[in-house]
């Protein structure tokens, strides 16, 4: 193991995140934690546990299930909720499709990833949420780097960079107008490496898709796509078996794999330190356009 990979997690970041989560509980009436089953939202659950220990987390978790998730992620979600006695609210994109609110995409690149924005905004309205805690980090993607810790969304759930408030020192302003809500990012100042070091030091469990394993894939546009019943393949695309892992966990139709033999946390950290592509470089949805993430956020995405 290299010297760099042995660096400890800076605990000041944990203190900051716990402070932010406690501020959410103090300033808002109906918060929730957005849970995807990925490493970042799993980290948020551990931070929320610490923020309110020995009491339980005083707000629900909200998962928007596209129906095209990795089965391993759904299994992990349900097990975590059971073990920690979490109040897990799940809303389904399939319901939004059945209600005619969104239309299933068709063709080779069809994905439900963008459709989940409507399901999320409906859930926020239904549950009357005024704050949603998310696991986005500034180092992930340039649109996310623009957001404040308390990111104000208008009555339609939309984000406007020009309407964001300055955050001076550690002052977090949770005052919102009727109909508005706030997305809160407690680990905004963390890096991907910080998250993995924290998971290692805390001994936090994660879904098996993060570890190298053999699975069916296809190669498309220079990327490794996980093969599934949801992926629309063409006759020239050959299903292969390859040892891979995933750096992010999203919808199966928009998350590419990387070839890897990292089957434990130390191996993953070593791999990140020598990686030549960014974490979001394996996200197919980010490659739809130069400003794909910013456009989704303006529409109300996570």
PDB file of C-alpha atoms in Angstrom:
ATOM      1  CA  UNK A   1       0.000   0.000   0.000  1.00  0.00           C
ATOM      2  CA  UNK A   2       1.357   3.447  -0.888  1.00  0.00           C
ATOM      3  CA  UNK A   3       2.049   6.240   1.597  1.00  0.00           C
ATOM      4  CA  UNK A   4      -0.741   8.349   0.070  1.00  0.00           C
ATOM      5  CA  UNK A   5      -3.357   5.630   0.576  1.00  0.00           C
ATOM      6  CA  UNK A   6      -2.480   5.456   4.290  1.00  0.00           C
ATOM      7  CA  UNK A   7      -3.467   9.085   4.898  1.00  0.00           C
ATOM      8  CA  UNK A   8      -6.168   9.406   7.525  1.00  0.00           C
ATOM      9  CA  UNK A   9      -9.533  10.924   6.930  1.00  0.00           C
ATOM     10  CA  UNK A  10      -9.582  14.588   8.104  1.00  0.00           C
ATOM     11  CA  UNK A  11     -12.080  14.483  10.975  1.00  0.00           C
ATOM     12  CA  UNK A  12     -12.826  18.220  10.614  1.00  0.00           C
ATOM     13  CA  UNK A  13     -14.921  17.253   7.598  1.00  0.00           C
ATOM     14  CA  UNK A  14     -16.994  14.902   9.749  1.00  0.00           C
ATOM     15  CA  UNK A  15     -17.512  17.669  12.333  1.00  0.00           C
ATOM     16  CA  UNK A  16     -18.659  20.074   9.600  1.00  0.00           C
ATOM     17  CA  UNK A  17     -21.091  17.543   8.118  1.00  0.00           C
ATOM     18  CA  UNK A  18     -22.625  16.717  11.505  1.00  0.00           C
ATOM     19  CA  UNK A  19     -23.000  20.438  12.243  1.00  0.00           C
ATOM     20  CA  UNK A  20     -24.825  20.918   8.912  1.00  0.00           C
ATOM     21  CA  UNK A  21     -27.173  17.978   9.546  1.00  0.00           C
ATOM     22  CA  UNK A  22     -28.017  19.300  13.005  1.00  0.00           C
ATOM     23  CA  UNK A  23     -28.685  22.750  11.490  1.00  0.00           C
ATOM     24  CA  UNK A  24     -31.163  21.112   9.097  1.00  0.00           C
ATOM     25  CA  UNK A  25     -33.019  19.521  12.015  1.00  0.00           C
ATOM     26  CA  UNK A  26     -33.042  22.860  13.860  1.00  0.00           C
ATOM     27  CA  UNK A  27     -34.064  25.124  10.960  1.00  0.00           C
ATOM     28  CA  UNK A  28     -36.569  23.021   9.003  1.00  0.00           C
ATOM     29  CA  UNK A  29     -39.873  21.381   9.884  1.00  0.00           C
ATOM     30  CA  UNK A  30     -39.952  18.428   7.445  1.00  0.00           C
ATOM     31  CA  UNK A  31     -36.509  17.368   6.221  1.00  0.00           C
ATOM     32  CA  UNK A  32     -35.598  14.063   4.582  1.00  0.00           C
ATOM     33  CA  UNK A  33     -32.372  12.361   3.528  1.00  0.00           C
ATOM     34  CA  UNK A  34     -32.171  11.465  -0.162  1.00  0.00           C
ATOM     35  CA  UNK A  35     -30.902   7.890  -0.335  1.00  0.00           C
ATOM     36  CA  UNK A  36     -29.639   6.296  -3.555  1.00  0.00           C
ATOM     37  CA  UNK A  37     -27.842   3.283  -2.090  1.00  0.00           C
ATOM     38  CA  UNK A  38     -24.533   4.729  -3.236  1.00  0.00           C
ATOM     39  CA  UNK A  39     -21.449   5.350  -1.094  1.00  0.00           C
ATOM     40  CA  UNK A  40     -22.207   9.043  -0.563  1.00  0.00           C
ATOM     41  CA  UNK A  41     -25.740   8.607   0.757  1.00  0.00           C
ATOM     42  CA  UNK A  42     -24.607   5.631   2.859  1.00  0.00           C
ATOM     43  CA  UNK A  43     -21.989   7.950   4.362  1.00  0.00           C
ATOM     44  CA  UNK A  44     -24.742  10.489   5.078  1.00  0.00           C
ATOM     45  CA  UNK A  45     -26.672   7.853   7.022  1.00  0.00           C
ATOM     46  CA  UNK A  46     -23.633   7.217   9.257  1.00  0.00           C
ATOM     47  CA  UNK A  47     -23.203  10.987   9.776  1.00  0.00           C
ATOM     48  CA  UNK A  48     -26.889  11.403  10.640  1.00  0.00           C
ATOM     49  CA  UNK A  49     -26.627   8.540  13.127  1.00  0.00           C
ATOM     50  CA  UNK A  50     -23.745  10.320  14.842  1.00  0.00           C
ATOM     51  CA  UNK A  51     -25.502  13.696  14.723  1.00  0.00           C
ATOM     52  CA  UNK A  52     -28.435  12.465  16.825  1.00  0.00           C
ATOM     53  CA  UNK A  53     -26.939   9.561  18.801  1.00  0.00           C
ATOM     54  CA  UNK A  54     -28.206   7.932  20.999  1.00  0.00           C
ATOM     55  CA  UNK A  55     -31.588   8.908  19.490  1.00  0.00           C
ATOM     56  CA  UNK A  56     -32.609   7.567  16.091  1.00  0.00           C
ATOM     57  CA  UNK A  57     -32.402   9.681  12.935  1.00  0.00           C
ATOM     58  CA  UNK A  58     -35.421  12.003  13.366  1.00  0.00           C
ATOM     59  CA  UNK A  59     -36.410  12.247   9.687  1.00  0.00           C
ATOM     60  CA  UNK A  60     -37.177   9.772   6.896  1.00  0.00           C
ATOM     61  CA  UNK A  61     -34.937   8.588   4.091  1.00  0.00           C
ATOM     62  CA  UNK A  62     -36.342   8.988   0.581  1.00  0.00           C
ATOM     63  CA  UNK A  63     -35.349   6.702  -2.291  1.00  0.00           C
ATOM     64  CA  UNK A  64     -36.516   7.313  -5.856  1.00  0.00           C
ATOM     65  CA  UNK A  65     -36.566   3.841  -7.389  1.00  0.00           C
ATOM     66  CA  UNK A  66     -36.252   3.940 -11.176  1.00  0.00           C
ATOM     67  CA  UNK A  67     -37.039   0.228 -11.465  1.00  0.00           C
ATOM     68  CA  UNK A  68     -33.721  -0.105 -13.324  1.00  0.00           C
ATOM     69  CA  UNK A  69     -31.491  -0.064 -10.271  1.00  0.00           C
ATOM     70  CA  UNK A  70     -28.776  -2.607  -9.608  1.00  0.00           C
ATOM     71  CA  UNK A  71     -30.452  -5.482  -7.703  1.00  0.00           C
ATOM     72  CA  UNK A  72     -27.507  -5.477  -5.296  1.00  0.00           C
ATOM     73  CA  UNK A  73     -28.278  -1.857  -4.381  1.00  0.00           C
ATOM     74  CA  UNK A  74     -31.940  -2.532  -3.649  1.00  0.00           C
ATOM     75  CA  UNK A  75     -30.999  -5.537  -1.512  1.00  0.00           C
ATOM     76  CA  UNK A  76     -28.512  -3.382   0.410  1.00  0.00           C
ATOM     77  CA  UNK A  77     -31.103  -0.595   0.870  1.00  0.00           C
ATOM     78  CA  UNK A  78     -33.680  -2.911   2.360  1.00  0.00           C
ATOM     79  CA  UNK A  79     -31.177  -4.613   4.644  1.00  0.00           C
ATOM     80  CA  UNK A  80     -29.810  -1.282   5.907  1.00  0.00           C
ATOM     81  CA  UNK A  81     -33.304   0.037   6.641  1.00  0.00           C
ATOM     82  CA  UNK A  82     -34.099  -3.122   8.568  1.00  0.00           C
ATOM     83  CA  UNK A  83     -30.864  -3.182  10.586  1.00  0.00           C
ATOM     84  CA  UNK A  84     -30.965   0.509  11.561  1.00  0.00           C
ATOM     85  CA  UNK A  85     -34.767   0.749  11.921  1.00  0.00           C
ATOM     86  CA  UNK A  86     -34.835   3.557   9.347  1.00  0.00           C
ATOM     87  CA  UNK A  87     -38.012   5.181   8.097  1.00  0.00           C
ATOM     88  CA  UNK A  88     -37.410   4.517   4.384  1.00  0.00           C
ATOM     89  CA  UNK A  89     -39.866   6.151   1.985  1.00  0.00           C
ATOM     90  CA  UNK A  90     -39.678   4.731  -1.557  1.00  0.00           C
ATOM     91  CA  UNK A  91     -41.317   6.293  -4.599  1.00  0.00           C
ATOM     92  CA  UNK A  92     -41.310   4.654  -8.028  1.00  0.00           C
ATOM     93  CA  UNK A  93     -40.666   6.097 -11.486  1.00  0.00           C
ATOM     94  CA  UNK A  94     -42.943   3.380 -12.854  1.00  0.00           C
ATOM     95  CA  UNK A  95     -45.845   5.063 -11.030  1.00  0.00           C
ATOM     96  CA  UNK A  96     -45.036   8.374 -12.749  1.00  0.00           C
ATOM     97  CA  UNK A  97     -45.016   6.543 -16.098  1.00  0.00           C
ATOM     98  CA  UNK A  98     -48.358   4.848 -15.357  1.00  0.00           C
ATOM     99  CA  UNK A  99     -49.882   8.212 -14.418  1.00  0.00           C
ATOM    100  CA  UNK A 100     -48.741   9.711 -17.748  1.00  0.00           C
ATOM    101  CA  UNK A 101     -46.513  12.300 -16.064  1.00  0.00           C
ATOM    102  CA  UNK A 102     -43.374  11.088 -17.833  1.00  0.00           C
ATOM    103  CA  UNK A 103     -42.813   9.099 -21.001  1.00  0.00           C
ATOM    104  CA  UNK A 104     -40.503   6.123 -21.220  1.00  0.00           C
ATOM    105  CA  UNK A 105     -37.579   6.797 -23.524  1.00  0.00           C
ATOM    106  CA  UNK A 106     -37.040   4.509 -26.483  1.00  0.00           C
ATOM    107  CA  UNK A 107     -34.079   3.519 -28.614  1.00  0.00           C
ATOM    108  CA  UNK A 108     -30.521   2.435 -28.039  1.00  0.00           C
ATOM    109  CA  UNK A 109     -29.762   4.998 -25.323  1.00  0.00           C
ATOM    110  CA  UNK A 110     -33.093   4.881 -23.475  1.00  0.00           C
ATOM    111  CA  UNK A 111     -32.767   5.557 -19.757  1.00  0.00           C
ATOM    112  CA  UNK A 112     -35.044   6.376 -16.839  1.00  0.00           C
ATOM    113  CA  UNK A 113     -32.441   8.533 -15.140  1.00  0.00           C
ATOM    114  CA  UNK A 114     -33.907  11.884 -16.190  1.00  0.00           C
ATOM    115  CA  UNK A 115     -37.471  10.714 -15.524  1.00  0.00           C
ATOM    116  CA  UNK A 116     -36.844  10.403 -11.800  1.00  0.00           C
ATOM    117  CA  UNK A 117     -36.813  14.201 -11.406  1.00  0.00           C
ATOM    118  CA  UNK A 118     -40.610  14.272 -11.769  1.00  0.00           C
ATOM    119  CA  UNK A 119     -41.023  11.440  -9.257  1.00  0.00           C
ATOM    120  CA  UNK A 120     -38.729  13.253  -6.815  1.00  0.00           C
ATOM    121  CA  UNK A 121     -40.588  16.571  -7.106  1.00  0.00           C
ATOM    122  CA  UNK A 122     -43.928  14.788  -6.632  1.00  0.00           C
ATOM    123  CA  UNK A 123     -42.557  13.078  -3.511  1.00  0.00           C
ATOM    124  CA  UNK A 124     -41.320  16.404  -2.099  1.00  0.00           C
ATOM    125  CA  UNK A 125     -44.797  17.868  -2.588  1.00  0.00           C
ATOM    126  CA  UNK A 126     -46.596  14.778  -1.246  1.00  0.00           C
ATOM    127  CA  UNK A 127     -44.437  14.540   1.892  1.00  0.00           C
ATOM    128  CA  UNK A 128     -44.393  18.355   2.257  1.00  0.00           C
ATOM    129  CA  UNK A 129     -40.612  18.338   2.553  1.00  0.00           C
ATOM    130  CA  UNK A 130     -38.875  21.674   3.088  1.00  0.00           C
ATOM    131  CA  UNK A 131     -35.315  20.318   3.074  1.00  0.00           C
ATOM    132  CA  UNK A 132     -33.722  17.357   1.294  1.00  0.00           C
ATOM    133  CA  UNK A 133     -30.262  16.251   2.404  1.00  0.00           C
ATOM    134  CA  UNK A 134     -28.179  14.916  -0.487  1.00  0.00           C
ATOM    135  CA  UNK A 135     -24.758  13.376  -0.955  1.00  0.00           C
ATOM    136  CA  UNK A 136     -23.491  15.544  -3.828  1.00  0.00           C
ATOM    137  CA  UNK A 137     -19.886  16.734  -3.640  1.00  0.00           C
ATOM    138  CA  UNK A 138     -18.254  19.712  -5.349  1.00  0.00           C
ATOM    139  CA  UNK A 139     -15.426  17.610  -6.787  1.00  0.00           C
ATOM    140  CA  UNK A 140     -17.817  15.361  -8.727  1.00  0.00           C
ATOM    141  CA  UNK A 141     -18.896  17.605 -11.561  1.00  0.00           C
ATOM    142  CA  UNK A 142     -18.739  21.305 -12.480  1.00  0.00           C
ATOM    143  CA  UNK A 143     -22.482  21.979 -12.072  1.00  0.00           C
ATOM    144  CA  UNK A 144     -22.370  20.553  -8.568  1.00  0.00           C
ATOM    145  CA  UNK A 145     -19.365  22.758  -7.745  1.00  0.00           C
ATOM    146  CA  UNK A 146     -21.616  25.822  -8.160  1.00  0.00           C
ATOM    147  CA  UNK A 147     -24.095  24.873  -5.449  1.00  0.00           C
ATOM    148  CA  UNK A 148     -24.122  26.195  -1.902  1.00  0.00           C
ATOM    149  CA  UNK A 149     -24.404  23.937   1.154  1.00  0.00           C
ATOM    150  CA  UNK A 150     -28.026  25.159   1.461  1.00  0.00           C
ATOM    151  CA  UNK A 151     -29.173  25.235  -2.173  1.00  0.00           C
ATOM    152  CA  UNK A 152     -32.523  26.985  -2.563  1.00  0.00           C
ATOM    153  CA  UNK A 153     -35.067  25.544  -5.023  1.00  0.00           C
ATOM    154  CA  UNK A 154     -38.129  27.492  -6.159  1.00  0.00           C
ATOM    155  CA  UNK A 155     -41.777  26.418  -5.881  1.00  0.00           C
ATOM    156  CA  UNK A 156     -41.263  24.219  -8.962  1.00  0.00           C
ATOM    157  CA  UNK A 157     -38.195  22.526  -7.457  1.00  0.00           C
ATOM    158  CA  UNK A 158     -35.900  24.290  -9.886  1.00  0.00           C
ATOM    159  CA  UNK A 159     -32.382  25.538  -9.193  1.00  0.00           C
ATOM    160  CA  UNK A 160     -31.222  28.940 -10.376  1.00  0.00           C
ATOM    161  CA  UNK A 161     -27.550  29.763  -9.777  1.00  0.00           C
ATOM    162  CA  UNK A 162     -28.373  33.498  -9.646  1.00  0.00           C
ATOM    163  CA  UNK A 163     -30.786  33.070  -6.729  1.00  0.00           C
ATOM    164  CA  UNK A 164     -28.370  31.367  -4.362  1.00  0.00           C
ATOM    165  CA  UNK A 165     -27.377  33.089  -1.144  1.00  0.00           C
ATOM    166  CA  UNK A 166     -23.831  33.757   0.012  1.00  0.00           C
ATOM    167  CA  UNK A 167     -22.631  31.479   2.801  1.00  0.00           C
ATOM    168  CA  UNK A 168     -20.146  33.384   4.931  1.00  0.00           C
ATOM    169  CA  UNK A 169     -17.989  31.337   7.280  1.00  0.00           C
ATOM    170  CA  UNK A 170     -20.297  28.655   8.788  1.00  0.00           C
ATOM    171  CA  UNK A 171     -23.515  30.688   8.689  1.00  0.00           C
ATOM    172  CA  UNK A 172     -26.281  28.652   7.020  1.00  0.00           C
ATOM    173  CA  UNK A 173     -29.441  30.581   6.152  1.00  0.00           C
ATOM    174  CA  UNK A 174     -32.445  28.244   6.023  1.00  0.00           C
ATOM    175  CA  UNK A 175     -35.093  30.923   5.627  1.00  0.00           C
ATOM    176  CA  UNK A 176     -37.267  30.152   2.609  1.00  0.00           C
ATOM    177  CA  UNK A 177     -40.484  31.511   1.132  1.00  0.00           C
ATOM    178  CA  UNK A 178     -43.730  29.554   0.985  1.00  0.00           C
ATOM    179  CA  UNK A 179     -43.454  26.795  -1.618  1.00  0.00           C
ATOM    180  CA  UNK A 180     -39.665  26.852  -1.761  1.00  0.00           C
ATOM    181  CA  UNK A 181     -37.442  24.085  -0.424  1.00  0.00           C
ATOM    182  CA  UNK A 182     -33.746  23.548   0.099  1.00  0.00           C
ATOM    183  CA  UNK A 183     -31.322  20.862  -0.984  1.00  0.00           C
ATOM    184  CA  UNK A 184     -28.591  20.436   1.611  1.00  0.00           C
ATOM    185  CA  UNK A 185     -25.149  18.969   0.893  1.00  0.00           C
ATOM    186  CA  UNK A 186     -23.274  18.149   4.126  1.00  0.00           C
ATOM    187  CA  UNK A 187     -20.353  16.444   2.338  1.00  0.00           C
ATOM    188  CA  UNK A 188     -20.021  19.083  -0.367  1.00  0.00           C
ATOM    189  CA  UNK A 189     -16.428  19.800   0.666  1.00  0.00           C
ATOM    190  CA  UNK A 190     -15.367  16.133   0.646  1.00  0.00           C
ATOM    191  CA  UNK A 191     -13.520  14.445  -2.193  1.00  0.00           C
ATOM    192  CA  UNK A 192     -14.078  10.946  -3.520  1.00  0.00           C
ATOM    193  CA  UNK A 193     -10.946   9.884  -1.641  1.00  0.00           C
ATOM    194  CA  UNK A 194     -12.278  11.410   1.608  1.00  0.00           C
ATOM    195  CA  UNK A 195     -15.438   9.316   1.289  1.00  0.00           C
ATOM    196  CA  UNK A 196     -13.499   6.096   0.791  1.00  0.00           C
ATOM    197  CA  UNK A 197     -11.102   6.845   3.645  1.00  0.00           C
ATOM    198  CA  UNK A 198     -14.103   7.555   5.894  1.00  0.00           C
ATOM    199  CA  UNK A 199     -15.827   4.308   4.857  1.00  0.00           C
ATOM    200  CA  UNK A 200     -12.619   2.410   5.604  1.00  0.00           C
ATOM    201  CA  UNK A 201     -12.030   4.026   9.015  1.00  0.00           C
ATOM    202  CA  UNK A 202     -15.679   3.662  10.053  1.00  0.00           C
ATOM    203  CA  UNK A 203     -16.021   0.117   8.731  1.00  0.00           C
ATOM    204  CA  UNK A 204     -19.174   1.071   6.795  1.00  0.00           C
ATOM    205  CA  UNK A 205     -20.808  -1.580   4.604  1.00  0.00           C
ATOM    206  CA  UNK A 206     -21.442  -0.834   0.911  1.00  0.00           C
ATOM    207  CA  UNK A 207     -23.202  -2.651  -1.961  1.00  0.00           C
ATOM    208  CA  UNK A 208     -21.171  -5.387  -3.633  1.00  0.00           C
ATOM    209  CA  UNK A 209     -21.205  -3.583  -7.018  1.00  0.00           C
ATOM    210  CA  UNK A 210     -18.426  -1.327  -5.745  1.00  0.00           C
ATOM    211  CA  UNK A 211     -16.055  -4.303  -5.542  1.00  0.00           C
ATOM    212  CA  UNK A 212     -14.500  -6.029  -8.543  1.00  0.00           C
ATOM    213  CA  UNK A 213     -16.591  -8.991  -9.655  1.00  0.00           C
ATOM    214  CA  UNK A 214     -17.379 -10.881 -12.842  1.00  0.00           C
ATOM    215  CA  UNK A 215     -20.572  -9.846 -14.616  1.00  0.00           C
ATOM    216  CA  UNK A 216     -22.095  -9.593 -18.095  1.00  0.00           C
ATOM    217  CA  UNK A 217     -21.216  -6.411 -19.995  1.00  0.00           C
ATOM    218  CA  UNK A 218     -21.193  -4.951 -23.470  1.00  0.00           C
ATOM    219  CA  UNK A 219     -18.780  -2.441 -24.941  1.00  0.00           C
ATOM    220  CA  UNK A 220     -20.378   0.672 -26.408  1.00  0.00           C
ATOM    221  CA  UNK A 221     -18.856   4.042 -27.325  1.00  0.00           C
ATOM    222  CA  UNK A 222     -15.623   3.119 -25.583  1.00  0.00           C
ATOM    223  CA  UNK A 223     -17.393   2.412 -22.274  1.00  0.00           C
ATOM    224  CA  UNK A 224     -18.306  -0.761 -20.387  1.00  0.00           C
ATOM    225  CA  UNK A 225     -22.074  -0.975 -19.993  1.00  0.00           C
ATOM    226  CA  UNK A 226     -23.622  -3.418 -17.516  1.00  0.00           C
ATOM    227  CA  UNK A 227     -25.802  -5.829 -19.462  1.00  0.00           C
ATOM    228  CA  UNK A 228     -29.361  -6.167 -18.183  1.00  0.00           C
ATOM    229  CA  UNK A 229     -32.890  -6.671 -19.445  1.00  0.00           C
ATOM    230  CA  UNK A 230     -33.259  -2.863 -19.431  1.00  0.00           C
ATOM    231  CA  UNK A 231     -30.443  -2.225 -21.903  1.00  0.00           C
ATOM    232  CA  UNK A 232     -31.456  -1.929 -25.558  1.00  0.00           C
ATOM    233  CA  UNK A 233     -28.722  -3.674 -27.517  1.00  0.00           C
ATOM    234  CA  UNK A 234     -28.078  -3.878 -31.236  1.00  0.00           C
ATOM    235  CA  UNK A 235     -27.199  -7.109 -33.114  1.00  0.00           C
ATOM    236  CA  UNK A 236     -23.527  -6.158 -33.361  1.00  0.00           C
ATOM    237  CA  UNK A 237     -23.135  -5.742 -29.595  1.00  0.00           C
ATOM    238  CA  UNK A 238     -21.782  -8.904 -28.011  1.00  0.00           C
ATOM    239  CA  UNK A 239     -22.426  -9.784 -24.378  1.00  0.00           C
ATOM    240  CA  UNK A 240     -19.191 -10.679 -22.613  1.00  0.00           C
ATOM    241  CA  UNK A 241     -18.191 -11.614 -19.094  1.00  0.00           C
ATOM    242  CA  UNK A 242     -15.599  -9.293 -17.551  1.00  0.00           C
ATOM    243  CA  UNK A 243     -14.222  -8.521 -14.100  1.00  0.00           C
ATOM    244  CA  UNK A 244     -15.376  -4.978 -13.358  1.00  0.00           C
ATOM    245  CA  UNK A 245     -16.590  -2.686 -10.605  1.00  0.00           C
ATOM    246  CA  UNK A 246     -18.528   0.593 -10.420  1.00  0.00           C
ATOM    247  CA  UNK A 247     -17.270   3.940  -9.082  1.00  0.00           C
ATOM    248  CA  UNK A 248     -20.784   5.368  -8.860  1.00  0.00           C
ATOM    249  CA  UNK A 249     -24.142   3.683  -8.355  1.00  0.00           C
ATOM    250  CA  UNK A 250     -27.054   4.936 -10.413  1.00  0.00           C
ATOM    251  CA  UNK A 251     -29.559   3.583 -12.877  1.00  0.00           C
ATOM    252  CA  UNK A 252     -28.176   0.488 -14.682  1.00  0.00           C
ATOM    253  CA  UNK A 253     -28.702   2.180 -18.050  1.00  0.00           C
ATOM    254  CA  UNK A 254     -26.525   5.193 -17.236  1.00  0.00           C
ATOM    255  CA  UNK A 255     -23.696   3.861 -15.083  1.00  0.00           C
ATOM    256  CA  UNK A 256     -20.632   2.456 -16.803  1.00  0.00           C
ATOM    257  CA  UNK A 257     -18.204   0.051 -15.164  1.00  0.00           C
ATOM    258  CA  UNK A 258     -14.429   0.131 -14.993  1.00  0.00           C
ATOM    259  CA  UNK A 259     -12.126  -2.855 -15.334  1.00  0.00           C
ATOM    260  CA  UNK A 260     -10.716  -3.556 -11.910  1.00  0.00           C
ATOM    261  CA  UNK A 261      -9.378  -6.161  -9.524  1.00  0.00           C
ATOM    262  CA  UNK A 262     -10.063  -4.050  -6.412  1.00  0.00           C
ATOM    263  CA  UNK A 263     -12.013  -6.423  -4.198  1.00  0.00           C
ATOM    264  CA  UNK A 264     -11.589  -4.498  -0.932  1.00  0.00           C
ATOM    265  CA  UNK A 265     -11.509  -0.888   0.304  1.00  0.00           C
ATOM    266  CA  UNK A 266      -7.708  -0.645   0.271  1.00  0.00           C
ATOM    267  CA  UNK A 267      -7.677  -1.802  -3.338  1.00  0.00           C
ATOM    268  CA  UNK A 268     -10.303   0.773  -4.294  1.00  0.00           C
ATOM    269  CA  UNK A 269      -8.322   3.583  -2.674  1.00  0.00           C
ATOM    270  CA  UNK A 270      -5.146   2.509  -4.452  1.00  0.00           C
ATOM    271  CA  UNK A 271      -7.071   2.460  -7.710  1.00  0.00           C
ATOM    272  CA  UNK A 272      -8.524   5.954  -7.206  1.00  0.00           C
ATOM    273  CA  UNK A 273      -5.081   7.378  -6.509  1.00  0.00           C
ATOM    274  CA  UNK A 274      -3.829   6.137  -9.885  1.00  0.00           C
ATOM    275  CA  UNK A 275      -7.036   6.706 -11.895  1.00  0.00           C
ATOM    276  CA  UNK A 276      -6.752   8.670 -15.135  1.00  0.00           C
ATOM    277  CA  UNK A 277     -10.497   9.340 -15.510  1.00  0.00           C
ATOM    278  CA  UNK A 278     -12.726  11.214 -13.092  1.00  0.00           C
ATOM    279  CA  UNK A 279     -15.385   9.593 -10.920  1.00  0.00           C
ATOM    280  CA  UNK A 280     -18.186  10.924 -13.164  1.00  0.00           C
ATOM    281  CA  UNK A 281     -16.207   9.932 -16.259  1.00  0.00           C
ATOM    282  CA  UNK A 282     -17.979   6.580 -16.006  1.00  0.00           C
ATOM    283  CA  UNK A 283     -21.457   8.135 -15.926  1.00  0.00           C
ATOM    284  CA  UNK A 284     -23.123   7.730 -19.298  1.00  0.00           C
ATOM    285  CA  UNK A 285     -25.849  10.269 -18.425  1.00  0.00           C
ATOM    286  CA  UNK A 286     -23.265  13.051 -18.014  1.00  0.00           C
ATOM    287  CA  UNK A 287     -22.134  12.557 -21.613  1.00  0.00           C
ATOM    288  CA  UNK A 288     -25.461  13.428 -23.205  1.00  0.00           C
ATOM    289  CA  UNK A 289     -24.358  17.042 -23.502  1.00  0.00           C
ATOM    290  CA  UNK A 290     -21.690  19.401 -22.182  1.00  0.00           C
ATOM    291  CA  UNK A 291     -24.140  20.829 -19.628  1.00  0.00           C
ATOM    292  CA  UNK A 292     -26.192  17.693 -18.923  1.00  0.00           C
ATOM    293  CA  UNK A 293     -25.958  17.853 -15.126  1.00  0.00           C
ATOM    294  CA  UNK A 294     -26.596  21.613 -14.924  1.00  0.00           C
ATOM    295  CA  UNK A 295     -29.698  21.257 -17.102  1.00  0.00           C
ATOM    296  CA  UNK A 296     -31.016  18.421 -14.916  1.00  0.00           C
ATOM    297  CA  UNK A 297     -30.424  20.440 -11.769  1.00  0.00           C
ATOM    298  CA  UNK A 298     -32.292  23.398 -13.222  1.00  0.00           C
ATOM    299  CA  UNK A 299     -35.224  21.046 -13.764  1.00  0.00           C
ATOM    300  CA  UNK A 300     -35.151  19.838 -10.156  1.00  0.00           C
ATOM    301  CA  UNK A 301     -32.704  16.929 -10.226  1.00  0.00           C
ATOM    302  CA  UNK A 302     -30.916  15.815  -7.067  1.00  0.00           C
TER     303      UNK A 302
END
